[in-house]
CSV table of C-alpha atoms in Angstrom, one decimal:
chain,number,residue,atom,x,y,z
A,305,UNK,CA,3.1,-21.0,41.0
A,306,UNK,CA,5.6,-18.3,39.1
A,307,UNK,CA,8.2,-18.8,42.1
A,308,UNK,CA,8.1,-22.7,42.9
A,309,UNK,CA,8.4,-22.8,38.7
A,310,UNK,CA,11.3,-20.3,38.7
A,311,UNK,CA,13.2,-22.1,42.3
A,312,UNK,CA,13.0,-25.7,40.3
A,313,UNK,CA,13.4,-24.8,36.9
A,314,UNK,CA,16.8,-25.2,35.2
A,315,UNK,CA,15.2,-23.6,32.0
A,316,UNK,CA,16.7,-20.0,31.8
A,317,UNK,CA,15.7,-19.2,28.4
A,318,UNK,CA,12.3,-16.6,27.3
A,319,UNK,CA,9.8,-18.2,25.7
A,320,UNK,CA,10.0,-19.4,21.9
A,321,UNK,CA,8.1,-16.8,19.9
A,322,UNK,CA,6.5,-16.5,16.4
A,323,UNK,CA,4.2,-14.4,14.2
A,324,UNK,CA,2.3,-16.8,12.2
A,325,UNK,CA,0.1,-13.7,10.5
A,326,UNK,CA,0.7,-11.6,8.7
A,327,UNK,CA,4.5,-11.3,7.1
A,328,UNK,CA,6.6,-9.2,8.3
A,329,UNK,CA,6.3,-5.8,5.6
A,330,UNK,CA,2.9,-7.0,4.4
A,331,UNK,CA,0.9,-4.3,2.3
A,332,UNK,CA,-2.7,-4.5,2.8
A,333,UNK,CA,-5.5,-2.0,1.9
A,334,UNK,CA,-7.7,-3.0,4.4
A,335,UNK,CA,-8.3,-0.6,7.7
A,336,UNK,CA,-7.7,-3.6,10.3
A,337,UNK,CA,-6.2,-7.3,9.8
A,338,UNK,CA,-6.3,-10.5,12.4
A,339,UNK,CA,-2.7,-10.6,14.2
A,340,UNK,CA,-2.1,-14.7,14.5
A,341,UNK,CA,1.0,-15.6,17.2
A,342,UNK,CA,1.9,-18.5,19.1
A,343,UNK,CA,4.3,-19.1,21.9
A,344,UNK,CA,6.2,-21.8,23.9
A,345,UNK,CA,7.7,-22.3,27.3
A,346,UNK,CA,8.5,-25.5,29.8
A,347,UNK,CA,7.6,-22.4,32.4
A,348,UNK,CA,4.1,-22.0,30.8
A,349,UNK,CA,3.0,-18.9,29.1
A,350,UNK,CA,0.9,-16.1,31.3
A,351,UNK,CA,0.2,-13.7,28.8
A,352,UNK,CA,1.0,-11.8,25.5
A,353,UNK,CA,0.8,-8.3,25.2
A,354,UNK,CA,0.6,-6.1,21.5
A,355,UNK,CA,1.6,-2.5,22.0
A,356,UNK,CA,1.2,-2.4,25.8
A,357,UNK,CA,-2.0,-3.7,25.5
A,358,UNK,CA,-2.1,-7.2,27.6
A,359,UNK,CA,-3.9,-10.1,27.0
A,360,UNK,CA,-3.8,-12.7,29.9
A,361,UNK,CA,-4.5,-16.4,29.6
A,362,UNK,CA,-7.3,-17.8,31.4
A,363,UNK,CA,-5.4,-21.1,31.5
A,364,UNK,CA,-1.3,-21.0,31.5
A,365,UNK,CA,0.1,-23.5,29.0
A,366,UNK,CA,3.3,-25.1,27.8
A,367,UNK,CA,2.0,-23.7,24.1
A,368,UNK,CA,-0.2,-21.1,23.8
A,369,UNK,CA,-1.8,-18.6,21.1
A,370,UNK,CA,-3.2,-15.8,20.5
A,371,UNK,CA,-5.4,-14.5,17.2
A,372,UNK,CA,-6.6,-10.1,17.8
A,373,UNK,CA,-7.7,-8.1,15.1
A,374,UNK,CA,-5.5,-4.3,15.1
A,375,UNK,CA,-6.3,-1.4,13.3
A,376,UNK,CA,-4.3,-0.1,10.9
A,377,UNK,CA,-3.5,3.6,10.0
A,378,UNK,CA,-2.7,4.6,6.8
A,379,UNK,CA,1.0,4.1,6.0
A,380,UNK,CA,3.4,2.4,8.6
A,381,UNK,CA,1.9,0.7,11.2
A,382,UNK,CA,4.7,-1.3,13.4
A,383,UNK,CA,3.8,-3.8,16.2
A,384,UNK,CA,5.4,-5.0,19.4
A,385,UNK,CA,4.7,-8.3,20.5
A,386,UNK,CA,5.5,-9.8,23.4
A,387,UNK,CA,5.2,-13.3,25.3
A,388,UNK,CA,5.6,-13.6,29.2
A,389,UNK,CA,6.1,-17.0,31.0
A,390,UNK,CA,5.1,-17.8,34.5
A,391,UNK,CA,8.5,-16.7,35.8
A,392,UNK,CA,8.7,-13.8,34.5
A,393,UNK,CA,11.1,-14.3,31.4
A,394,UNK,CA,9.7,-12.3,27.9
A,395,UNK,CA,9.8,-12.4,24.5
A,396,UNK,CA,9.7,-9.5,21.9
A,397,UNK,CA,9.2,-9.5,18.6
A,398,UNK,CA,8.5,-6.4,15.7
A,399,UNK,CA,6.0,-6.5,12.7
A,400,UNK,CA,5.6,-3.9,10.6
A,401,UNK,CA,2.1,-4.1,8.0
A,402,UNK,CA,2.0,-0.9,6.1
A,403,UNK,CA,-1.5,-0.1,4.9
A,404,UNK,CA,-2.0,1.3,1.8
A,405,UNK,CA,-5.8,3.0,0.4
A,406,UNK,CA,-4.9,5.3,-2.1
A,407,UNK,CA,-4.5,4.5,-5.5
A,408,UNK,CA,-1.5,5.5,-7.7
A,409,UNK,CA,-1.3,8.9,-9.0
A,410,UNK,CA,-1.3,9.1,-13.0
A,411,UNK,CA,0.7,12.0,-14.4
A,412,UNK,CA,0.4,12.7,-18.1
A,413,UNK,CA,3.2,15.3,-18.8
A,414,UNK,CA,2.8,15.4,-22.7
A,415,UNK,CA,0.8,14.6,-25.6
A,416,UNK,CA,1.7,14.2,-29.0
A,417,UNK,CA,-0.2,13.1,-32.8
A,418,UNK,CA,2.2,11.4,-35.0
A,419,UNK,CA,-0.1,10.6,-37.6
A,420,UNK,CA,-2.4,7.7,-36.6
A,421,UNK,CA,-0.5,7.6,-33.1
A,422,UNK,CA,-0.4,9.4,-30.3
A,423,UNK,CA,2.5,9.7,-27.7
A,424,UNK,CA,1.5,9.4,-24.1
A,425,UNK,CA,4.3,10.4,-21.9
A,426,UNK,CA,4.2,10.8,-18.1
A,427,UNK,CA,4.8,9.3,-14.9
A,428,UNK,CA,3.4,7.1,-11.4
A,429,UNK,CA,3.6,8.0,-8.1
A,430,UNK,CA,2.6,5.8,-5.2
A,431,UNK,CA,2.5,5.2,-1.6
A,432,UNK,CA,3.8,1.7,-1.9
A,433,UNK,CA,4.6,0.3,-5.4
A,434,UNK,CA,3.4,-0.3,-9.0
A,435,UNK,CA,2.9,-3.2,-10.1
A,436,UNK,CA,1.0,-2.7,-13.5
A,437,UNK,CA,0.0,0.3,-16.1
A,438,UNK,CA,-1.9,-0.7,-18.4
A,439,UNK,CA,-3.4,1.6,-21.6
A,440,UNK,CA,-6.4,0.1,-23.3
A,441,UNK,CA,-5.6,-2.9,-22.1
A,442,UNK,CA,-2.5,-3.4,-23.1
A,443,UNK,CA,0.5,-3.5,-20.5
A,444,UNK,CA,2.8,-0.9,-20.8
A,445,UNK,CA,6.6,-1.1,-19.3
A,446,UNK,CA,7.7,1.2,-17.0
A,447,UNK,CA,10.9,1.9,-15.3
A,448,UNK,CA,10.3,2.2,-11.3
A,449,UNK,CA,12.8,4.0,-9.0
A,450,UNK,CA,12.4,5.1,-5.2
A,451,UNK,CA,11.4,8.9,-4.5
A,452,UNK,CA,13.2,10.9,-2.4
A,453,UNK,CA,10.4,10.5,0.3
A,454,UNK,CA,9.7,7.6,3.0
A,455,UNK,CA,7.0,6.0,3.3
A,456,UNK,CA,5.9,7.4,6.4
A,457,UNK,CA,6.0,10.9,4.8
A,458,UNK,CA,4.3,10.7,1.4
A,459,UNK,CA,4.7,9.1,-2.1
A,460,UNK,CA,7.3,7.0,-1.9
A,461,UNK,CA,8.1,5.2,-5.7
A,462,UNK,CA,7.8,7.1,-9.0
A,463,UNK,CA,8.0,5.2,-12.3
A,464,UNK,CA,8.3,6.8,-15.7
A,465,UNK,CA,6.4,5.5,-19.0
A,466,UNK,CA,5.9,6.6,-22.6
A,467,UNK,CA,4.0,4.7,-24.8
A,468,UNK,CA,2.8,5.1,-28.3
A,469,UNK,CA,-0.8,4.3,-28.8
A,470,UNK,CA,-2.6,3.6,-32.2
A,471,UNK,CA,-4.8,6.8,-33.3
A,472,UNK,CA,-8.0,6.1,-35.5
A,473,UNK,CA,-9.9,8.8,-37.2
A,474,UNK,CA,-12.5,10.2,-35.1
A,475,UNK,CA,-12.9,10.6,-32.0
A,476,UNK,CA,-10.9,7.9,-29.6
A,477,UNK,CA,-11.1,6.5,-26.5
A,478,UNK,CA,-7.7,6.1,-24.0
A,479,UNK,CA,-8.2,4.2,-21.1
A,480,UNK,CA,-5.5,4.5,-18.4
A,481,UNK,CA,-5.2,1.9,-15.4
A,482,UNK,CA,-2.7,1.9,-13.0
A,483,UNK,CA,-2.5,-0.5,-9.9
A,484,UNK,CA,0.0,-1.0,-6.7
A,485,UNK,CA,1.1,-3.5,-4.3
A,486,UNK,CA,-2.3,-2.7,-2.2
A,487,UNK,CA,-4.5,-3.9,-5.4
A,488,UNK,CA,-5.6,-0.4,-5.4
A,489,UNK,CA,-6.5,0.8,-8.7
A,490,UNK,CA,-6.8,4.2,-10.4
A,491,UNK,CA,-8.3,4.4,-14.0
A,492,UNK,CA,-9.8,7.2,-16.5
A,493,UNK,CA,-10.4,8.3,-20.0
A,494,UNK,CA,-8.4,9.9,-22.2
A,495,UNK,CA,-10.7,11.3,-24.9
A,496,UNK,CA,-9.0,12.4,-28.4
A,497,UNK,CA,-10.3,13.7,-31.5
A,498,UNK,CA,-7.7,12.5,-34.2
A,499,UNK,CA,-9.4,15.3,-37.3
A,500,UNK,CA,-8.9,18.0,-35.0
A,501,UNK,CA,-6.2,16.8,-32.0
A,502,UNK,CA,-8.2,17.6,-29.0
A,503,UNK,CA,-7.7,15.7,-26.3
A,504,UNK,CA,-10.1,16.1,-22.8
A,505,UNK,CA,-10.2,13.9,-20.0
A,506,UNK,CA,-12.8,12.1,-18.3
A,507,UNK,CA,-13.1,9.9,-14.7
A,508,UNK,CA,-10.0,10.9,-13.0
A,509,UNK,CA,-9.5,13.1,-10.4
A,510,UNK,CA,-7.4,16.2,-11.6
A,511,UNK,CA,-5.2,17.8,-9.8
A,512,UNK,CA,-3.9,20.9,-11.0
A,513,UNK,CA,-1.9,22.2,-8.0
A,514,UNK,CA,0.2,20.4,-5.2
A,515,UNK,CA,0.6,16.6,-4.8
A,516,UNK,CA,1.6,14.8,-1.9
A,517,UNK,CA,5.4,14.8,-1.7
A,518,UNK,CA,5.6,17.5,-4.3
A,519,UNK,CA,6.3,21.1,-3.3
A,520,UNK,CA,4.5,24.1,-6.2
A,521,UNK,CA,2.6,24.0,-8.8
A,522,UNK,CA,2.9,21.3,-11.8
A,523,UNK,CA,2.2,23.5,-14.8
A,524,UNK,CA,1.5,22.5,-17.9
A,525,UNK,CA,0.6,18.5,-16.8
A,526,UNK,CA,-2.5,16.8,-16.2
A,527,UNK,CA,-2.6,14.5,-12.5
A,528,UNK,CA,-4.9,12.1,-11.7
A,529,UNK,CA,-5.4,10.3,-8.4
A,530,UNK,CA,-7.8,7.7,-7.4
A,531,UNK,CA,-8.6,6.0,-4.3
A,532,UNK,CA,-10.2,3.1,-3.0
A,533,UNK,CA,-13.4,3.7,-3.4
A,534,UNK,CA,-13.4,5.4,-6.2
A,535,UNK,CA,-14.1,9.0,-5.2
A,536,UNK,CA,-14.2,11.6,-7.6
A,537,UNK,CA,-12.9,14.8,-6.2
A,538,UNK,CA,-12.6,17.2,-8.8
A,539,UNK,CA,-13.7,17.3,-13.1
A,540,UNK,CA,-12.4,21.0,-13.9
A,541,UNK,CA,-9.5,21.3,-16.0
A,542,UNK,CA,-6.3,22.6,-14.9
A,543,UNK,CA,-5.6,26.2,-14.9
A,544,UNK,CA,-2.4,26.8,-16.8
């Protein structure tokens, strides 16, 4: 059928292809997600193919689909998709979906009393990007830049904040919350006793050696990373 198609067809272009899901770039923090595509050819379509793996019609058609659920690694994850007509002509197209399950990293380089205020200063680190901080509540600006790392190696945005927060007497409750483009969200407890200006930290993982991206030790800073599911993976406090 491929060869009485191709000897009386005057139709010498590939099929017409398109990726109707997901975008292009998407950001998900999920570990698989449905690819949708759809193609079109007067020479019929035979089969589509994702990464070398090929998917034959039962039926050739004029317009034909094709809806597959892929896995997705953490980080990059880039897809070729293809499109074949009964004569042989293809179609290629690229998507890329980057997957994201790790919250952002909170980095609290200082603390300071000023009176009945405190001074939080510190920064974010993520895989993908921030899209809010908040502290009790309260959403707190932050100026985001691009690391020196891609994305397929490590933390890829950092984004600086300092924020003055009001200090009762007593002891006092901070609550950090930091979430990125994946809707992945890390939060904790910063505890501080405004009579005697202790500060301790509660429900965040701490990290008192090597980050991802980061070469040495961060002295003198407190790091907290929390992932998806909320795992706790450490409550001792840095060694200094």
């Amino acid at each position: 059928r491929g060869a009485i198609l191709e000897q009386d067809s005057n139709d010498l272009l590939p099929p017409s292809l398109k990726i109707n899901y997901p975008e292009e770039g998407s950001i998900t923090n999920k570990f698989s997600v449905l690819l949708k595509v759809m193609a079109e050819d007067d020479n019929y379509i035979s089969f589509f193919s994702i990464n070398n793996a090929f998917y034959p019609l039962e039926l050739s058609a004029k317009i034909a689909s094709l809806e597959k659920e892929v896995s997705l690694k953490q980080g990059a994850n880039i897809f070729m998709v293809k499109a074949s007509d009964l004569t042989g002509k293809t179609s290629e197209k690229a998507l890329k979906i980057i997957a994201d399950r790790e919250g952002p990293v909170i980095i609290i380089d200082s603390t300071q009393t000023k009176g009945k205020k405190i001074s939080v200063t510190g920064f974010l680190s993520d895989y993908t990007k921030i899209t809010s901080f908040r502290i009790n509540g309260r959403d707190v600006p932050f100026a985001q830049q691009t690391a020196g790392n891609s994305k397929e190696e490590g933390m890829s945005v950092e984004a600086e904040f300092h924020q003055d927060v009001d200090l009762p007497e007593g002891e006092n409750t901070i609550v950090l919350e930091a979430q990125d483009a994946a809707e992945n969200i890390t939060t904790g407890e910063l505890r501080v006793n405004a009579r005697t200006k202790d500060s301790r930290l509660k429900g965040l993982t701490l990290i008192a050696s090597i980050l991802p991206g980061v070469s040495g030790i961060i002295p003198q800073q407190y790091a907290f990373a929390e992932g998806l599911l909320g795992k706790i993976m450490d409550n001792t406090p840095p060694v200094v």
